[in-house]
Amino acid sequence: MLTHKQHFSQLGKVTVKVLFFRTSNTLTSKAIKLWTGAKAPHDYTHVELQFSNGRVFGHSDKHNDTIIFKPYEDIRDQEHLIDTIELRVPKIMEQAAESFAEQIKGSNYDWIGIFGTQFIPLGANHTDRWFCSEITLKLLQIMSFPELQIYQPHKMSPVDLYKAMVEIEGIELKVAHNGSK
């Protein structure tokens, strides 16, 4: 009988990408960097997930601060600020995560949640709003990474997520630093 891990390893795999955005000059980015202790070269203040079909799931200030799917072209001008972690995952698990993303797209970005977890550790958590590292971790948990199941999505910063991911053993991981110093 196959174990859970052996069963999933035999399924067709696809590549998903976790896109970590380094500090920009916005007030929000500077505040996140200060409060999360983000330091170069991993001074990440934002994170989004790119599915194997090329669609990126994340925040859009162009769409009233909602969580949406967008083409990679919408963020291409920021490539110099993005470091990427590529993950090989079973297609069926990616589909489960993408299905969840479809259900919550259009949700409001959780600015209060960021403030209540990243700046003042109140543990604020909205079930109908999401911030970047919260939704990215949730989607990765749906994709069945057991090492990430111990984390509470609403308490995870982009830097914390990066650190957790690079410490996972036994996964197919490729880290690309597009513009790191």
mmCIF file with all atom_site columns, C-alpha atoms in Angstrom:
data_model
loop_
_atom_site.group_PDB
_atom_site.id
_atom_site.type_symbol
_atom_site.label_atom_id
_atom_site.label_alt_id
_atom_site.label_comp_id
_atom_site.label_asym_id
_atom_site.label_entity_id
_atom_site.label_seq_id
_atom_site.pdbx_PDB_ins_code
_atom_site.Cartn_x
_atom_site.Cartn_y
_atom_site.Cartn_z
_atom_site.occupancy
_atom_site.B_iso_or_equiv
_atom_site.pdbx_formal_charge
_atom_site.auth_seq_id
_atom_site.auth_comp_id
_atom_site.auth_asym_id
_atom_site.auth_atom_id
_atom_site.pdbx_PDB_model_num
ATOM 1   C CA . MET A 1 1   ? 0.000   0.000  0.000   1.00 0.00 ? 1   MET A CA 1
ATOM 2   C CA . LEU A 1 2   ? 1.285   3.451  -0.903  1.00 0.00 ? 2   LEU A CA 1
ATOM 3   C CA . THR A 1 3   ? 1.805   6.106  1.728   1.00 0.00 ? 3   THR A CA 1
ATOM 4   C CA . HIS A 1 4   ? 0.148   9.508  1.302   1.00 0.00 ? 4   HIS A CA 1
ATOM 5   C CA . LYS A 1 5   ? 3.466   11.001 0.150   1.00 0.00 ? 5   LYS A CA 1
ATOM 6   C CA . GLN A 1 6   ? 4.184   8.148  -2.296  1.00 0.00 ? 6   GLN A CA 1
ATOM 7   C CA . HIS A 1 7   ? 0.693   8.429  -3.778  1.00 0.00 ? 7   HIS A CA 1
ATOM 8   C CA . PHE A 1 8   ? 1.067   12.172 -4.402  1.00 0.00 ? 8   PHE A CA 1
ATOM 9   C CA . SER A 1 9   ? 4.570   11.738 -5.825  1.00 0.00 ? 9   SER A CA 1
ATOM 10  C CA . GLN A 1 10  ? 3.142   9.501  -8.561  1.00 0.00 ? 10  GLN A CA 1
ATOM 11  C CA . LEU A 1 11  ? 0.630   12.106 -9.725  1.00 0.00 ? 11  LEU A CA 1
ATOM 12  C CA . GLY A 1 12  ? 1.426   14.591 -12.485 1.00 0.00 ? 12  GLY A CA 1
ATOM 13  C CA . LYS A 1 13  ? 3.286   17.573 -11.103 1.00 0.00 ? 13  LYS A CA 1
ATOM 14  C CA . VAL A 1 14  ? 3.215   21.236 -12.038 1.00 0.00 ? 14  VAL A CA 1
ATOM 15  C CA . THR A 1 15  ? 5.284   24.235 -11.006 1.00 0.00 ? 15  THR A CA 1
ATOM 16  C CA . VAL A 1 16  ? 3.785   26.981 -8.872  1.00 0.00 ? 16  VAL A CA 1
ATOM 17  C CA . LYS A 1 17  ? 5.760   30.060 -7.896  1.00 0.00 ? 17  LYS A CA 1
ATOM 18  C CA . VAL A 1 18  ? 5.753   32.026 -4.684  1.00 0.00 ? 18  VAL A CA 1
ATOM 19  C CA . LEU A 1 19  ? 6.664   35.605 -5.581  1.00 0.00 ? 19  LEU A CA 1
ATOM 20  C CA . PHE A 1 20  ? 8.357   37.545 -2.776  1.00 0.00 ? 20  PHE A CA 1
ATOM 21  C CA . PHE A 1 21  ? 8.466   41.297 -3.325  1.00 0.00 ? 21  PHE A CA 1
ATOM 22  C CA . ARG A 1 22  ? 11.332  43.239 -1.769  1.00 0.00 ? 22  ARG A CA 1
ATOM 23  C CA . THR A 1 23  ? 10.875  46.608 -0.158  1.00 0.00 ? 23  THR A CA 1
ATOM 24  C CA . SER A 1 24  ? 9.575   49.458 -2.230  1.00 0.00 ? 24  SER A CA 1
ATOM 25  C CA . ASN A 1 25  ? 9.516   53.077 -1.113  1.00 0.00 ? 25  ASN A CA 1
ATOM 26  C CA . THR A 1 26  ? 5.876   53.168 -0.056  1.00 0.00 ? 26  THR A CA 1
ATOM 27  C CA . LEU A 1 27  ? 5.008   54.047 3.519   1.00 0.00 ? 27  LEU A CA 1
ATOM 28  C CA . THR A 1 28  ? 3.280   50.675 3.955   1.00 0.00 ? 28  THR A CA 1
ATOM 29  C CA . SER A 1 29  ? 6.360   48.761 2.745   1.00 0.00 ? 29  SER A CA 1
ATOM 30  C CA . LYS A 1 30  ? 8.654   50.749 5.016   1.00 0.00 ? 30  LYS A CA 1
ATOM 31  C CA . ALA A 1 31  ? 6.386   50.097 8.011   1.00 0.00 ? 31  ALA A CA 1
ATOM 32  C CA . ILE A 1 32  ? 6.163   46.348 7.260   1.00 0.00 ? 32  ILE A CA 1
ATOM 33  C CA . LYS A 1 33  ? 9.943   46.156 6.901   1.00 0.00 ? 33  LYS A CA 1
ATOM 34  C CA . LEU A 1 34  ? 10.455  47.961 10.214  1.00 0.00 ? 34  LEU A CA 1
ATOM 35  C CA . TRP A 1 35  ? 7.945   45.908 12.212  1.00 0.00 ? 35  TRP A CA 1
ATOM 36  C CA . THR A 1 36  ? 8.798   42.495 10.778  1.00 0.00 ? 36  THR A CA 1
ATOM 37  C CA . GLY A 1 37  ? 12.549  43.025 11.019  1.00 0.00 ? 37  GLY A CA 1
ATOM 38  C CA . ALA A 1 38  ? 12.994  42.395 7.297   1.00 0.00 ? 38  ALA A CA 1
ATOM 39  C CA . LYS A 1 39  ? 16.590  42.990 6.264   1.00 0.00 ? 39  LYS A CA 1
ATOM 40  C CA . ALA A 1 40  ? 18.281  42.917 2.855   1.00 0.00 ? 40  ALA A CA 1
ATOM 41  C CA . PRO A 1 41  ? 18.569  40.822 0.825   1.00 0.00 ? 41  PRO A CA 1
ATOM 42  C CA . HIS A 1 42  ? 15.350  39.260 2.158   1.00 0.00 ? 42  HIS A CA 1
ATOM 43  C CA . ASP A 1 43  ? 13.497  42.456 3.019   1.00 0.00 ? 43  ASP A CA 1
ATOM 44  C CA . TYR A 1 44  ? 10.198  41.143 1.732   1.00 0.00 ? 44  TYR A CA 1
ATOM 45  C CA . THR A 1 45  ? 7.100   43.218 2.308   1.00 0.00 ? 45  THR A CA 1
ATOM 46  C CA . HIS A 1 46  ? 4.674   41.468 -0.040  1.00 0.00 ? 46  HIS A CA 1
ATOM 47  C CA . VAL A 1 47  ? 4.067   37.984 -1.451  1.00 0.00 ? 47  VAL A CA 1
ATOM 48  C CA . GLU A 1 48  ? 1.784   36.493 -4.126  1.00 0.00 ? 48  GLU A CA 1
ATOM 49  C CA . LEU A 1 49  ? 1.273   33.050 -5.661  1.00 0.00 ? 49  LEU A CA 1
ATOM 50  C CA . GLN A 1 50  ? 1.564   32.258 -9.365  1.00 0.00 ? 50  GLN A CA 1
ATOM 51  C CA . PHE A 1 51  ? -0.262  29.141 -10.530 1.00 0.00 ? 51  PHE A CA 1
ATOM 52  C CA . SER A 1 52  ? 1.124   26.913 -13.291 1.00 0.00 ? 52  SER A CA 1
ATOM 53  C CA . ASN A 1 53  ? -1.255  28.503 -15.815 1.00 0.00 ? 53  ASN A CA 1
ATOM 54  C CA . GLY A 1 54  ? 0.513   31.839 -15.283 1.00 0.00 ? 54  GLY A CA 1
ATOM 55  C CA . ARG A 1 55  ? -2.222  33.539 -13.301 1.00 0.00 ? 55  ARG A CA 1
ATOM 56  C CA . VAL A 1 56  ? -1.051  35.376 -10.197 1.00 0.00 ? 56  VAL A CA 1
ATOM 57  C CA . PHE A 1 57  ? -3.306  35.479 -7.138  1.00 0.00 ? 57  PHE A CA 1
ATOM 58  C CA . GLY A 1 58  ? -2.876  38.472 -4.899  1.00 0.00 ? 58  GLY A CA 1
ATOM 59  C CA . HIS A 1 59  ? -3.715  42.025 -3.948  1.00 0.00 ? 59  HIS A CA 1
ATOM 60  C CA . SER A 1 60  ? -4.783  44.634 -6.477  1.00 0.00 ? 60  SER A CA 1
ATOM 61  C CA . ASP A 1 61  ? -4.885  48.293 -5.589  1.00 0.00 ? 61  ASP A CA 1
ATOM 62  C CA . LYS A 1 62  ? -6.275  48.882 -9.088  1.00 0.00 ? 62  LYS A CA 1
ATOM 63  C CA . HIS A 1 63  ? -9.415  46.936 -8.148  1.00 0.00 ? 63  HIS A CA 1
ATOM 64  C CA . ASN A 1 64  ? -10.460 48.638 -4.897  1.00 0.00 ? 64  ASN A CA 1
ATOM 65  C CA . ASP A 1 65  ? -7.953  46.780 -2.701  1.00 0.00 ? 65  ASP A CA 1
ATOM 66  C CA . THR A 1 66  ? -9.374  43.355 -3.451  1.00 0.00 ? 66  THR A CA 1
ATOM 67  C CA . ILE A 1 67  ? -7.796  39.934 -3.882  1.00 0.00 ? 67  ILE A CA 1
ATOM 68  C CA . ILE A 1 68  ? -7.858  38.907 -7.545  1.00 0.00 ? 68  ILE A CA 1
ATOM 69  C CA . PHE A 1 69  ? -6.333  36.740 -10.240 1.00 0.00 ? 69  PHE A CA 1
ATOM 70  C CA . LYS A 1 70  ? -4.178  38.778 -12.589 1.00 0.00 ? 70  LYS A CA 1
ATOM 71  C CA . PRO A 1 71  ? -1.845  38.015 -15.461 1.00 0.00 ? 71  PRO A CA 1
ATOM 72  C CA . TYR A 1 72  ? 1.887   38.042 -14.710 1.00 0.00 ? 72  TYR A CA 1
ATOM 73  C CA . GLU A 1 73  ? 2.194   40.949 -17.124 1.00 0.00 ? 73  GLU A CA 1
ATOM 74  C CA . ASP A 1 74  ? 0.504   43.134 -14.493 1.00 0.00 ? 74  ASP A CA 1
ATOM 75  C CA . ILE A 1 75  ? 3.558   42.784 -12.254 1.00 0.00 ? 75  ILE A CA 1
ATOM 76  C CA . ARG A 1 76  ? 6.303   42.357 -14.862 1.00 0.00 ? 76  ARG A CA 1
ATOM 77  C CA . ASP A 1 77  ? 7.513   45.928 -14.280 1.00 0.00 ? 77  ASP A CA 1
ATOM 78  C CA . GLN A 1 78  ? 8.349   44.897 -10.695 1.00 0.00 ? 78  GLN A CA 1
ATOM 79  C CA . GLU A 1 79  ? 10.498  41.864 -11.611 1.00 0.00 ? 79  GLU A CA 1
ATOM 80  C CA . HIS A 1 80  ? 13.613  43.566 -10.250 1.00 0.00 ? 80  HIS A CA 1
ATOM 81  C CA . LEU A 1 81  ? 11.920  43.579 -6.807  1.00 0.00 ? 81  LEU A CA 1
ATOM 82  C CA . ILE A 1 82  ? 10.776  39.929 -6.888  1.00 0.00 ? 82  ILE A CA 1
ATOM 83  C CA . ASP A 1 83  ? 12.510  36.797 -5.647  1.00 0.00 ? 83  ASP A CA 1
ATOM 84  C CA . THR A 1 84  ? 10.815  33.550 -6.615  1.00 0.00 ? 84  THR A CA 1
ATOM 85  C CA . ILE A 1 85  ? 10.524  30.164 -4.966  1.00 0.00 ? 85  ILE A CA 1
ATOM 86  C CA . GLU A 1 86  ? 9.392   27.500 -7.427  1.00 0.00 ? 86  GLU A CA 1
ATOM 87  C CA . LEU A 1 87  ? 7.612   24.454 -6.064  1.00 0.00 ? 87  LEU A CA 1
ATOM 88  C CA . ARG A 1 88  ? 6.703   21.210 -7.808  1.00 0.00 ? 88  ARG A CA 1
ATOM 89  C CA . VAL A 1 89  ? 3.283   20.107 -6.615  1.00 0.00 ? 89  VAL A CA 1
ATOM 90  C CA . PRO A 1 90  ? 0.784   17.465 -7.708  1.00 0.00 ? 90  PRO A CA 1
ATOM 91  C CA . LYS A 1 91  ? -1.636  18.983 -10.231 1.00 0.00 ? 91  LYS A CA 1
ATOM 92  C CA . ILE A 1 92  ? -4.610  17.802 -8.170  1.00 0.00 ? 92  ILE A CA 1
ATOM 93  C CA . MET A 1 93  ? -3.366  19.771 -5.135  1.00 0.00 ? 93  MET A CA 1
ATOM 94  C CA . GLU A 1 94  ? -2.801  22.894 -7.220  1.00 0.00 ? 94  GLU A CA 1
ATOM 95  C CA . GLN A 1 95  ? -6.365  22.525 -8.520  1.00 0.00 ? 95  GLN A CA 1
ATOM 96  C CA . ALA A 1 96  ? -7.686  22.368 -4.946  1.00 0.00 ? 96  ALA A CA 1
ATOM 97  C CA . ALA A 1 97  ? -5.827  25.570 -4.042  1.00 0.00 ? 97  ALA A CA 1
ATOM 98  C CA . GLU A 1 98  ? -6.941  27.319 -7.229  1.00 0.00 ? 98  GLU A CA 1
ATOM 99  C CA . SER A 1 99  ? -10.540 26.304 -6.539  1.00 0.00 ? 99  SER A CA 1
ATOM 100 C CA . PHE A 1 100 ? -10.316 27.881 -3.063  1.00 0.00 ? 100 PHE A CA 1
ATOM 101 C CA . ALA A 1 101 ? -8.787  31.016 -4.598  1.00 0.00 ? 101 ALA A CA 1
ATOM 102 C CA . GLU A 1 102 ? -11.699 31.199 -7.060  1.00 0.00 ? 102 GLU A CA 1
ATOM 103 C CA . GLN A 1 103 ? -14.131 31.075 -4.123  1.00 0.00 ? 103 GLN A CA 1
ATOM 104 C CA . ILE A 1 104 ? -12.523 33.985 -2.283  1.00 0.00 ? 104 ILE A CA 1
ATOM 105 C CA . LYS A 1 105 ? -11.463 36.198 -5.188  1.00 0.00 ? 105 LYS A CA 1
ATOM 106 C CA . GLY A 1 106 ? -12.981 39.627 -4.836  1.00 0.00 ? 106 GLY A CA 1
ATOM 107 C CA . SER A 1 107 ? -12.491 39.557 -1.059  1.00 0.00 ? 107 SER A CA 1
ATOM 108 C CA . ASN A 1 108 ? -11.243 42.774 0.465   1.00 0.00 ? 108 ASN A CA 1
ATOM 109 C CA . TYR A 1 109 ? -7.602  43.124 1.383   1.00 0.00 ? 109 TYR A CA 1
ATOM 110 C CA . ASP A 1 110 ? -7.227  42.883 5.162   1.00 0.00 ? 110 ASP A CA 1
ATOM 111 C CA . TRP A 1 111 ? -5.462  46.078 6.174   1.00 0.00 ? 111 TRP A CA 1
ATOM 112 C CA . ILE A 1 112 ? -6.826  45.775 9.728   1.00 0.00 ? 112 ILE A CA 1
ATOM 113 C CA . GLY A 1 113 ? -5.507  42.215 9.917   1.00 0.00 ? 113 GLY A CA 1
ATOM 114 C CA . ILE A 1 114 ? -2.036  43.365 8.872   1.00 0.00 ? 114 ILE A CA 1
ATOM 115 C CA . PHE A 1 115 ? -2.079  46.044 11.544  1.00 0.00 ? 115 PHE A CA 1
ATOM 116 C CA . GLY A 1 116 ? -3.495  43.659 14.155  1.00 0.00 ? 116 GLY A CA 1
ATOM 117 C CA . THR A 1 117 ? -0.961  40.890 13.534  1.00 0.00 ? 117 THR A CA 1
ATOM 118 C CA . GLN A 1 118 ? 2.159   42.434 12.009  1.00 0.00 ? 118 GLN A CA 1
ATOM 119 C CA . PHE A 1 119 ? 2.366   45.741 13.883  1.00 0.00 ? 119 PHE A CA 1
ATOM 120 C CA . ILE A 1 120 ? 0.505   45.125 17.132  1.00 0.00 ? 120 ILE A CA 1
ATOM 121 C CA . PRO A 1 121 ? 0.257   41.390 17.895  1.00 0.00 ? 121 PRO A CA 1
ATOM 122 C CA . LEU A 1 122 ? -3.443  41.307 18.709  1.00 0.00 ? 122 LEU A CA 1
ATOM 123 C CA . GLY A 1 123 ? -4.109  38.181 16.659  1.00 0.00 ? 123 GLY A CA 1
ATOM 124 C CA . ALA A 1 124 ? -6.773  39.987 14.623  1.00 0.00 ? 124 ALA A CA 1
ATOM 125 C CA . ASN A 1 125 ? -8.243  37.644 12.055  1.00 0.00 ? 125 ASN A CA 1
ATOM 126 C CA . HIS A 1 126 ? -11.040 38.269 9.575   1.00 0.00 ? 126 HIS A CA 1
ATOM 127 C CA . THR A 1 127 ? -12.469 35.188 7.901   1.00 0.00 ? 127 THR A CA 1
ATOM 128 C CA . ASP A 1 128 ? -13.709 37.176 4.902   1.00 0.00 ? 128 ASP A CA 1
ATOM 129 C CA . ARG A 1 129 ? -10.620 39.359 4.290   1.00 0.00 ? 129 ARG A CA 1
ATOM 130 C CA . TRP A 1 130 ? -7.047  38.399 3.527   1.00 0.00 ? 130 TRP A CA 1
ATOM 131 C CA . PHE A 1 131 ? -3.591  39.943 3.450   1.00 0.00 ? 131 PHE A CA 1
ATOM 132 C CA . CYS A 1 132 ? -0.798  38.756 1.191   1.00 0.00 ? 132 CYS A CA 1
ATOM 133 C CA . SER A 1 133 ? 1.179   36.285 3.299   1.00 0.00 ? 133 SER A CA 1
ATOM 134 C CA . GLU A 1 134 ? -1.986  35.021 4.974   1.00 0.00 ? 134 GLU A CA 1
ATOM 135 C CA . ILE A 1 135 ? -3.657  33.940 1.717   1.00 0.00 ? 135 ILE A CA 1
ATOM 136 C CA . THR A 1 136 ? -0.410  32.649 0.196   1.00 0.00 ? 136 THR A CA 1
ATOM 137 C CA . LEU A 1 137 ? 0.251   30.410 3.204   1.00 0.00 ? 137 LEU A CA 1
ATOM 138 C CA . LYS A 1 138 ? -3.373  29.217 3.194   1.00 0.00 ? 138 LYS A CA 1
ATOM 139 C CA . LEU A 1 139 ? -3.063  28.219 -0.482  1.00 0.00 ? 139 LEU A CA 1
ATOM 140 C CA . LEU A 1 140 ? 0.231   26.410 0.200   1.00 0.00 ? 140 LEU A CA 1
ATOM 141 C CA . GLN A 1 141 ? -1.402  24.567 3.100   1.00 0.00 ? 141 GLN A CA 1
ATOM 142 C CA . ILE A 1 142 ? -4.197  23.473 0.761   1.00 0.00 ? 142 ILE A CA 1
ATOM 143 C CA . MET A 1 143 ? -1.474  22.157 -1.565  1.00 0.00 ? 143 MET A CA 1
ATOM 144 C CA . SER A 1 144 ? -0.587  19.774 1.272   1.00 0.00 ? 144 SER A CA 1
ATOM 145 C CA . PHE A 1 145 ? 2.789   20.887 2.593   1.00 0.00 ? 145 PHE A CA 1
ATOM 146 C CA . PRO A 1 146 ? 2.760   19.240 6.052   1.00 0.00 ? 146 PRO A CA 1
ATOM 147 C CA . GLU A 1 147 ? 5.654   21.398 7.272   1.00 0.00 ? 147 GLU A CA 1
ATOM 148 C CA . LEU A 1 148 ? 3.533   24.506 6.739   1.00 0.00 ? 148 LEU A CA 1
ATOM 149 C CA . GLN A 1 149 ? 0.459   23.164 8.556   1.00 0.00 ? 149 GLN A CA 1
ATOM 150 C CA . ILE A 1 150 ? 1.855   24.241 11.942  1.00 0.00 ? 150 ILE A CA 1
ATOM 151 C CA . TYR A 1 151 ? 1.613   27.935 11.068  1.00 0.00 ? 151 TYR A CA 1
ATOM 152 C CA . GLN A 1 152 ? -1.416  30.158 11.509  1.00 0.00 ? 152 GLN A CA 1
ATOM 153 C CA . PRO A 1 153 ? -1.835  32.071 8.229   1.00 0.00 ? 153 PRO A CA 1
ATOM 154 C CA . HIS A 1 154 ? -3.010  35.298 9.875   1.00 0.00 ? 154 HIS A CA 1
ATOM 155 C CA . LYS A 1 155 ? 0.199   35.482 11.925  1.00 0.00 ? 155 LYS A CA 1
ATOM 156 C CA . MET A 1 156 ? 2.632   35.021 9.037   1.00 0.00 ? 156 MET A CA 1
ATOM 157 C CA . SER A 1 157 ? 4.596   37.882 7.471   1.00 0.00 ? 157 SER A CA 1
ATOM 158 C CA . PRO A 1 158 ? 6.214   37.627 4.016   1.00 0.00 ? 158 PRO A CA 1
ATOM 159 C CA . VAL A 1 159 ? 9.645   37.237 5.675   1.00 0.00 ? 159 VAL A CA 1
ATOM 160 C CA . ASP A 1 160 ? 8.346   34.534 8.031   1.00 0.00 ? 160 ASP A CA 1
ATOM 161 C CA . LEU A 1 161 ? 6.847   32.649 5.083   1.00 0.00 ? 161 LEU A CA 1
ATOM 162 C CA . TYR A 1 162 ? 10.099  32.850 3.127   1.00 0.00 ? 162 TYR A CA 1
ATOM 163 C CA . LYS A 1 163 ? 12.093  31.523 6.099   1.00 0.00 ? 163 LYS A CA 1
ATOM 164 C CA . ALA A 1 164 ? 9.624   28.673 6.660   1.00 0.00 ? 164 ALA A CA 1
ATOM 165 C CA . MET A 1 165 ? 9.717   27.658 3.004   1.00 0.00 ? 165 MET A CA 1
ATOM 166 C CA . VAL A 1 166 ? 13.491  27.551 2.570   1.00 0.00 ? 166 VAL A CA 1
ATOM 167 C CA . GLU A 1 167 ? 13.753  25.298 5.632   1.00 0.00 ? 167 GLU A CA 1
ATOM 168 C CA . ILE A 1 168 ? 11.408  22.616 4.269   1.00 0.00 ? 168 ILE A CA 1
ATOM 169 C CA . GLU A 1 169 ? 13.360  19.456 3.531   1.00 0.00 ? 169 GLU A CA 1
ATOM 170 C CA . GLY A 1 170 ? 12.516  17.003 0.802   1.00 0.00 ? 170 GLY A CA 1
ATOM 171 C CA . ILE A 1 171 ? 10.542  19.272 -1.492  1.00 0.00 ? 171 ILE A CA 1
ATOM 172 C CA . GLU A 1 172 ? 11.563  20.238 -4.975  1.00 0.00 ? 172 GLU A CA 1
ATOM 173 C CA . LEU A 1 173 ? 12.550  23.843 -4.397  1.00 0.00 ? 173 LEU A CA 1
ATOM 174 C CA . LYS A 1 174 ? 14.171  26.369 -6.705  1.00 0.00 ? 174 LYS A CA 1
ATOM 175 C CA . VAL A 1 175 ? 14.935  29.854 -5.411  1.00 0.00 ? 175 VAL A CA 1
ATOM 176 C CA . ALA A 1 176 ? 15.577  32.606 -7.967  1.00 0.00 ? 176 ALA A CA 1
ATOM 177 C CA . HIS A 1 177 ? 16.842  35.993 -6.877  1.00 0.00 ? 177 HIS A CA 1
ATOM 178 C CA . ASN A 1 178 ? 15.875  38.293 -9.714  1.00 0.00 ? 178 ASN A CA 1
ATOM 179 C CA . GLY A 1 179 ? 17.358  41.517 -8.487  1.00 0.00 ? 179 GLY A CA 1
ATOM 180 C CA . SER A 1 180 ? 18.977  40.843 -5.137  1.00 0.00 ? 180 SER A CA 1
ATOM 181 C CA . LYS A 1 181 ? 21.988  42.828 -4.128  1.00 0.00 ? 181 LYS A CA 1
#
